[in-house]
Short mmCIF file of C-alpha atoms in Angstrom, two decimals:
data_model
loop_
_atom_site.label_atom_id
_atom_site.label_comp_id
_atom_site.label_asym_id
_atom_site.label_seq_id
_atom_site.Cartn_x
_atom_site.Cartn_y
_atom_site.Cartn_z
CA UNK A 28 -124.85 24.96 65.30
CA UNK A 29 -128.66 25.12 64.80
CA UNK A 30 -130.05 26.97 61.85
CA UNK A 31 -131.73 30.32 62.44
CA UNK A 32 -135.41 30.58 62.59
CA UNK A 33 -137.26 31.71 59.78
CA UNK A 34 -138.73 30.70 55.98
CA UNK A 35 -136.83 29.35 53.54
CA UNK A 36 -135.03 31.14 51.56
CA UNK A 37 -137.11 32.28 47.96
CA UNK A 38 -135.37 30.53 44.58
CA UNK A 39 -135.18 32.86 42.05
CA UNK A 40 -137.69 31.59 39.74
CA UNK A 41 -139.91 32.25 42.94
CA UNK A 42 -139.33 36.31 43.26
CA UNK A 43 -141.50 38.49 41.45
CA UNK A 44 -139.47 40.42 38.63
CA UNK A 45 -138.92 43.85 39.19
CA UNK A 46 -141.59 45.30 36.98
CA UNK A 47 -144.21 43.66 38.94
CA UNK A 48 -143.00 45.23 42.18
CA UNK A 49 -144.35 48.05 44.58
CA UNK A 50 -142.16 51.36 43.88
CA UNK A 51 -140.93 52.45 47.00
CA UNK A 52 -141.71 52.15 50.43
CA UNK A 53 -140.89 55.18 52.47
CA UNK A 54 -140.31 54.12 56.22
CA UNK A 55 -139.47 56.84 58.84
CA UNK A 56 -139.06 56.83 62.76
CA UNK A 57 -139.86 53.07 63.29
CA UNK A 58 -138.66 49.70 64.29
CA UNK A 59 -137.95 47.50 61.61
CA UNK A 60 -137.70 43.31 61.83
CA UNK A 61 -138.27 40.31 60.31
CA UNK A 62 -141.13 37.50 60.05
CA UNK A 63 -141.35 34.73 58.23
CA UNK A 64 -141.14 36.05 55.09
CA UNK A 65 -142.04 39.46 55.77
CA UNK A 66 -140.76 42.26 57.23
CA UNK A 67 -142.62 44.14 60.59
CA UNK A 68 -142.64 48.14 60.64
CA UNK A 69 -143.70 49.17 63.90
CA UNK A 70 -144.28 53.06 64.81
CA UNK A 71 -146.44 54.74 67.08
CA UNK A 72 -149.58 53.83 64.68
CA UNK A 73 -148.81 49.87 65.59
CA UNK A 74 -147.24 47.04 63.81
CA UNK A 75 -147.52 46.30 60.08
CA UNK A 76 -146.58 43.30 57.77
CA UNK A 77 -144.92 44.55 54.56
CA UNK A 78 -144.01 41.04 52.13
CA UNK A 79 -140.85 41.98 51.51
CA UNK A 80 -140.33 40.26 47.76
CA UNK A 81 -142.56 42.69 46.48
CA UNK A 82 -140.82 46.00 46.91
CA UNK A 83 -138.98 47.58 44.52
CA UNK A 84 -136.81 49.83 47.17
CA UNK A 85 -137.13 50.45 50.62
CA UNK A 86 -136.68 53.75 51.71
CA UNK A 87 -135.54 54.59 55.46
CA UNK A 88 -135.96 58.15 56.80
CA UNK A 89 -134.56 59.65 60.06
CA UNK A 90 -135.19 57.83 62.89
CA UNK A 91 -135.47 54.53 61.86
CA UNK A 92 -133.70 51.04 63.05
CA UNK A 93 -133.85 47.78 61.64
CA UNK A 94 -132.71 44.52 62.48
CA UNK A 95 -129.76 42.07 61.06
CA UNK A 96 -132.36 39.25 60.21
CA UNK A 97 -134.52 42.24 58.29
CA UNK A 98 -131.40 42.98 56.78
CA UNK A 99 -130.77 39.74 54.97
CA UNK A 100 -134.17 38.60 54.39
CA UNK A 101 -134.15 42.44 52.17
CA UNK A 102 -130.85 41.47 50.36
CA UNK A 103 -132.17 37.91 49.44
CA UNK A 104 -135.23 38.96 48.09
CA UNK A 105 -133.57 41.58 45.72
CA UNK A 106 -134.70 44.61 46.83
CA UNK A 107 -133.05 48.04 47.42
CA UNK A 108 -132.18 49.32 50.26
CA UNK A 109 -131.42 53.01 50.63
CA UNK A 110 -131.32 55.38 53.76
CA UNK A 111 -132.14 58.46 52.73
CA UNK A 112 -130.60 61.35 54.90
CA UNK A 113 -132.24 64.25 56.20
CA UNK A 114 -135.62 65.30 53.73
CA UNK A 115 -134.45 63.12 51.64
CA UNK A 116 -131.34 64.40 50.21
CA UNK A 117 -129.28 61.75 50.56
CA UNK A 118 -129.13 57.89 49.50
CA UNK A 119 -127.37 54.56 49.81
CA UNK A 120 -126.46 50.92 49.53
CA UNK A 121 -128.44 47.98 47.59
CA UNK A 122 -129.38 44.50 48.37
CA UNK A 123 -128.29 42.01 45.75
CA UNK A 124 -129.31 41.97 42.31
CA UNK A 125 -132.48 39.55 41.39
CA UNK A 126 -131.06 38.60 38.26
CA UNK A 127 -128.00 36.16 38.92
CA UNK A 128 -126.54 36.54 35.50
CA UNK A 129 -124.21 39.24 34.89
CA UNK A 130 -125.02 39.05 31.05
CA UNK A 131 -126.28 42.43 31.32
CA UNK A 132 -123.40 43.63 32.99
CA UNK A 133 -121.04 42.62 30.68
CA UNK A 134 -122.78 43.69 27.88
CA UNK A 135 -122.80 47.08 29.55
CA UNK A 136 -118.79 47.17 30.62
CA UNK A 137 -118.20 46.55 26.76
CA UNK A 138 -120.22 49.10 25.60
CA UNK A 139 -119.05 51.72 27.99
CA UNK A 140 -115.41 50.69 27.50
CA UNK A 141 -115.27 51.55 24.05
CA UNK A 142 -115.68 55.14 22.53
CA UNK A 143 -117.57 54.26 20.02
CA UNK A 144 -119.93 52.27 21.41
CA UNK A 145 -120.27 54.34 24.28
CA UNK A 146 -121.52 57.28 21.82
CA UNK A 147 -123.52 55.00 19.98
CA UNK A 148 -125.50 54.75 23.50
CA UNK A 149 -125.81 57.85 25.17
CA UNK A 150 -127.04 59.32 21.48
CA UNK A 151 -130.04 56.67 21.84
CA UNK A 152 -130.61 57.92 25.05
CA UNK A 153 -130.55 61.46 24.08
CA UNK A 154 -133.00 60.61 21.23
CA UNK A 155 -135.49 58.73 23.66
CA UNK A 156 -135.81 62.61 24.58
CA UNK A 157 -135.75 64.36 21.10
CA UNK A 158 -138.47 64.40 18.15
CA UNK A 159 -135.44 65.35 16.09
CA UNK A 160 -133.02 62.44 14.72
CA UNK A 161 -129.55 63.12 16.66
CA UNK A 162 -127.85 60.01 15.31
CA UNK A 163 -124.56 62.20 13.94
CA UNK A 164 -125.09 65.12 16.92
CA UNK A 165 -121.86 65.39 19.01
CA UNK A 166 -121.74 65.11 22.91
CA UNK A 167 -121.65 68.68 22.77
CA UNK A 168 -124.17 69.11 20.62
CA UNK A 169 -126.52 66.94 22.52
CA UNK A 170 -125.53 68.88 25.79
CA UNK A 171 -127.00 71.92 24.28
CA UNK A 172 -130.31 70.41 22.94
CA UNK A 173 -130.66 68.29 26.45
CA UNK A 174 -130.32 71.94 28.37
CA UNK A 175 -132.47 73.54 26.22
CA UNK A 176 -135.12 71.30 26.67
CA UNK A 177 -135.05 71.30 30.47
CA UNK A 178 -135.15 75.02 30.65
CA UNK A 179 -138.27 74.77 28.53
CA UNK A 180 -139.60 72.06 30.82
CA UNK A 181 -139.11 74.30 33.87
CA UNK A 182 -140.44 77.41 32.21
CA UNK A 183 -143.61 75.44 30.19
CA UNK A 184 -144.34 74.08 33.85
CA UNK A 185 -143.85 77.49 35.61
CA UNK A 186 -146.36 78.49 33.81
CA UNK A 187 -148.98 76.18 33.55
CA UNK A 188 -149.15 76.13 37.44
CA UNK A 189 -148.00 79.75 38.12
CA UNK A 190 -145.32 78.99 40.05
CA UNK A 191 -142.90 81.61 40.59
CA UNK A 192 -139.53 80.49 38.96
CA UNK A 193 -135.34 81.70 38.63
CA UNK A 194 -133.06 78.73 38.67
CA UNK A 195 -132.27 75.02 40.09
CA UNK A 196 -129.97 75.60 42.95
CA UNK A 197 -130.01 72.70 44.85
CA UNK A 198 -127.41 72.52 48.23
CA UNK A 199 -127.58 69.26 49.56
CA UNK A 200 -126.20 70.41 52.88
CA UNK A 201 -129.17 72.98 53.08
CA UNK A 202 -132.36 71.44 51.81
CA UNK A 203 -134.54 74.28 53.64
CA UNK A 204 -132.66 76.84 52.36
CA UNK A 205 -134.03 76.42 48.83
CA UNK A 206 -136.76 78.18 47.53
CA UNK A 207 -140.03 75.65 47.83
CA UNK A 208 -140.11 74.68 44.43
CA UNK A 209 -136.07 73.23 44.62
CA UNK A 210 -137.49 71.83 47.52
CA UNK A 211 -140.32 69.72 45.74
CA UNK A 212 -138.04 68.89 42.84
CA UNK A 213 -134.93 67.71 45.28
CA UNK A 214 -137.45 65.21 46.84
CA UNK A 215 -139.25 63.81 43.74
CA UNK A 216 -135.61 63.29 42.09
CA UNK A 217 -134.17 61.54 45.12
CA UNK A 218 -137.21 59.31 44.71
CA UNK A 219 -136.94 58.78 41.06
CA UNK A 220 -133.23 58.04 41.57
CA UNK A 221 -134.29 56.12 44.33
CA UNK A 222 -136.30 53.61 41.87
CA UNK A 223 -133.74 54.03 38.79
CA UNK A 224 -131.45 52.62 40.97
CA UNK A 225 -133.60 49.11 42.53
CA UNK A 226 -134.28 48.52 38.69
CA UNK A 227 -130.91 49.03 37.64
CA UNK A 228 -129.97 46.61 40.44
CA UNK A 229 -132.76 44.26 39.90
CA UNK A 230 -131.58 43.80 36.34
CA UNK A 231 -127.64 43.13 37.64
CA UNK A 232 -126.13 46.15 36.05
CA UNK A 233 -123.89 48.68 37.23
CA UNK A 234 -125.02 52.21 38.58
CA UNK A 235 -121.40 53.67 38.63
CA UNK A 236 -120.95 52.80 34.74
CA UNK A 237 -123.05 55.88 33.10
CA UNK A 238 -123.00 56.20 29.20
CA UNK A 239 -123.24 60.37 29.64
CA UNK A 240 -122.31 60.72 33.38
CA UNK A 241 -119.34 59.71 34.84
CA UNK A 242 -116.96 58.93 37.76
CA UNK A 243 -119.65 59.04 40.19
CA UNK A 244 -120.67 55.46 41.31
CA UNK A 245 -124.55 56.53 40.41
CA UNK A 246 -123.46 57.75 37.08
CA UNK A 247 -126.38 55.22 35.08
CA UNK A 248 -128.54 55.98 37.96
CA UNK A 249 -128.29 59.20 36.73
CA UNK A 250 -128.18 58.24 33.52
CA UNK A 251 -131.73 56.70 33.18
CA UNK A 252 -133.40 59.12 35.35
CA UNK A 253 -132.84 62.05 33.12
CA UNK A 254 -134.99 60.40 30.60
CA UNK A 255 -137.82 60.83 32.85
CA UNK A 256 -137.58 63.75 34.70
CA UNK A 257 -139.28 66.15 32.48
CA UNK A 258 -142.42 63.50 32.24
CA UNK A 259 -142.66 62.42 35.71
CA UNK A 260 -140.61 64.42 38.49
CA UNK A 261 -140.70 67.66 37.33
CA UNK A 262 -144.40 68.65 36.46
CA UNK A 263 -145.25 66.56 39.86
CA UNK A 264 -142.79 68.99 41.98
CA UNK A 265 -144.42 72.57 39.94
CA UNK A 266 -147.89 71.17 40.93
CA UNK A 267 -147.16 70.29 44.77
CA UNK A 268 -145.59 73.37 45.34
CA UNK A 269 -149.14 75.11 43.03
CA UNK A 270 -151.38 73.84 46.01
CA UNK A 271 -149.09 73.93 49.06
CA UNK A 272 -149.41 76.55 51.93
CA UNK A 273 -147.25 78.19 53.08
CA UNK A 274 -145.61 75.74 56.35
CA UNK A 275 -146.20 72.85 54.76
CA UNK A 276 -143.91 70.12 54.30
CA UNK A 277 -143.03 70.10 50.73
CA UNK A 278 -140.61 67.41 50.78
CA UNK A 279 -143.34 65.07 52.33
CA UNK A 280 -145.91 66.36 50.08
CA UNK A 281 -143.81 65.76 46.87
CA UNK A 282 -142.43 61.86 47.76
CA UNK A 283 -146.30 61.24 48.32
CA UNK A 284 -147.14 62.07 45.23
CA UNK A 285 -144.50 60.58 43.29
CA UNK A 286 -145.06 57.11 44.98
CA UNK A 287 -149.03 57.66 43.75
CA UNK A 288 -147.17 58.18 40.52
CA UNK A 289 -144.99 55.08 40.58
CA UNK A 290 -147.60 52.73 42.04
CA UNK A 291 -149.21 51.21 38.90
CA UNK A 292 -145.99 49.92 37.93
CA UNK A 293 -145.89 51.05 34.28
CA UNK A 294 -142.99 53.49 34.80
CA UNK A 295 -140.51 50.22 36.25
CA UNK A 296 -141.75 48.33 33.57
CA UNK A 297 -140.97 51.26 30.69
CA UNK A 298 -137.53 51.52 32.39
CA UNK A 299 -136.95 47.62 32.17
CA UNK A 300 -137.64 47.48 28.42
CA UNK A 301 -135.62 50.73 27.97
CA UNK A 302 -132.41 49.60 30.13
CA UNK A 303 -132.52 45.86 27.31
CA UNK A 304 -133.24 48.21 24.03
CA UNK A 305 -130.08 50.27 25.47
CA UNK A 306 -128.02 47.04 25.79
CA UNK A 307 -129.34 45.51 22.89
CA UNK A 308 -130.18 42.60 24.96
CA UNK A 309 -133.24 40.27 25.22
CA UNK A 310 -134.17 38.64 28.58
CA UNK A 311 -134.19 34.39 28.86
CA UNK A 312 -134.27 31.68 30.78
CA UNK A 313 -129.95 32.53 31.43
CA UNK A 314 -131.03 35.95 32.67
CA UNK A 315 -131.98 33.56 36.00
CA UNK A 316 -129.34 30.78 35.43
CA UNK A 317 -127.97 30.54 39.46
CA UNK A 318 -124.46 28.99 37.89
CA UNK A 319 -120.93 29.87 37.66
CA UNK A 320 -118.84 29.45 35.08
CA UNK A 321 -114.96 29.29 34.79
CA UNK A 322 -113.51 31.94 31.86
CA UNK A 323 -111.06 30.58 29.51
CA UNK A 324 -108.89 32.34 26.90
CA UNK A 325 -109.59 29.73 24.00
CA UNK A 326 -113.00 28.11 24.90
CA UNK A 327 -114.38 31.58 26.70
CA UNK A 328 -116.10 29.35 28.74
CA UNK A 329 -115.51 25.89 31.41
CA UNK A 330 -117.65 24.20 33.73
CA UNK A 331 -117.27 25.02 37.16
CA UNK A 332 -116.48 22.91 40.20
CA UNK A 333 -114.17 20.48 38.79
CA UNK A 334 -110.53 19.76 39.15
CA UNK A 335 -108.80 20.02 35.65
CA UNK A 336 -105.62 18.89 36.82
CA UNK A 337 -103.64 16.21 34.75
CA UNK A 338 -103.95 13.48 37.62
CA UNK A 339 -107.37 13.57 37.58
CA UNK A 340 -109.51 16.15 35.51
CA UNK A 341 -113.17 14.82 36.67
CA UNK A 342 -113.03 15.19 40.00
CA UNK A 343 -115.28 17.61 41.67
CA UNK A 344 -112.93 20.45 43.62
CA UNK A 345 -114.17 23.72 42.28
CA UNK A 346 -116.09 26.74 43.93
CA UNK A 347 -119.66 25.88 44.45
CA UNK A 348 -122.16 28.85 44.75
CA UNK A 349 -122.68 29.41 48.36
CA UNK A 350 -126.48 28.62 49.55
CA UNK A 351 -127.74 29.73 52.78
CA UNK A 352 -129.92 27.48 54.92
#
């Protein structure tokens, strides 16, 4: 069988980290495939080259197809890749996760699993939000603060750009049936989620195992963005909908902006340091270890890809990583 055309596939140590990615892409009615080491978006406007180690998440609108060879080349590199539904509403699916450890994961299934821990957590993540120390506050307790705070976020921002304001209804069935400013703050949070969930990826962690929110498999997703949403998303939407007119296209209008919001970088790399202080985990050299171990109930840990049977315990029989060509 010959091997399939293309570049070599990137070692680990050769992918940029996730913090020194692009945001998002947003791709929508276009032809998507692969070169070299790049990926080819071609719409009405022509053909462009997009390298594809350096996005954070790819987003695909309506309308758009991509190949099986874009496909993989996307998944190797690390990225996220999420088709968003109709104005954005919707999301799913992720490549694979650039970190080949699952140090990070572990450390987060422990934390979660117990009750205590699991407090210990989401109260650090409500006081990433609060001024006030909330290091004895109850979940219900921090419920009420966390509510209060967004109401005064939505009325402080309501103001300041004299935007008309009731309520957040949001019917994800029905995104034009929302007033324009659920509109604009649907579409910057499906964004935000959007890049909450590549880093969360990125780093190898789970998005279904949320410290506040759970049950849902983008409980962390949802977890993490609710520490930004009152800094980044939610202003962003009150000001788009300040200078639109009336017919415009406010979802459009509000993903641009949040990408020119995301683009420096300094948000991914804020939410990379946050996701380690919440796991209480520093990243090494083992956060990129490309090696499998075999778990054992006295030593914890046994090389892999040996035979340990009595007959003849040094000979190589074990499960090797599989590499593609």
């Amino acid at each position: 069988m010959n091997k399939q055309a293309g570049a070599k596939k990137a070692d680990i140590q050769e992918l940029p980290r996730i913090e020194d990615r692009v945001s998002f892409i947003y791709i929508e009615h276009a032809k998507i495939n692969r070169l070299d080491s790049a990926i080819t978006v071609t719409d009405y406007h022509g053909t462009v080259r997009v390298p594809v180690a350096m996005i954070g998440v790819l987003l695909l609108g309506p309308g758009t197809d991509i190949s099986h060879r874009a496909i993989e080349l996307i998944g190797d590199a690390g990225a996220s890749i999420i088709w968003v539904g109709e104005r954005g509403v919707r999301f799913y699916a992720h490549g694979r996760s650039l970190a080949r450890s699952t140090r990070l994961l572990e450390r987060q299934a422990k934390l979660v699993s117990n009750p205590r821990s699991r407090l210990k957590v989401a109260r650090r993540m409500y006081q990433m939000r609060f001024a006030e120390d909330v290091s004895r506050s109850s979940m219900q307790e921090l419920r009420g603060k966390e509510g209060a705070r967004v109401r005064r976020s939505y009325r402080l921002n309501a103001q300041k750009y004299n935007v008309e304001w009731d309520k957040r209804v949001f019917d994800p069935d029905d995104f034009l049936g929302g007033s324009p400013i659920n509109q604009a703050l649907s579409a910057g949070h499906v964004c935000l989620y959007g890049l909450v969930h590549s880093v969360i990826c990125a780093l190898g962690l789970s998005p279904g195992l949320g410290f506040v929110h759970t049950g849902h498999d983008l409980s962390f997703v949802y977890d993490v963005a609710d520490l930004y949403k009152a800094e980044v998303t939610i202003p962003i939407a009150f000001e788009v909908v300040s200078e639109s007119k009336e017919g415009d296209d406010i979802g459009r209008r509000t993903r641009l902006r949040v990408r020119d919001a995301f683009v420096d970088g300094k948000l991914m790399k804020r939410m990379v340091q946050d996701l380690q202080d919440l796991m209480e985990v520093e990243m090494d050299d083992r956060f990129q270890m490309d090696t499998v171990h075999l778990w054992d109930d006295k030593d914890k840990l046994v090389p892999n890809g040996f035979n340990y049977s009595e007959d003849d315990s040094n000979a190589h029989d074990g499960h090797y990583p599989e590499k593609s060509p």
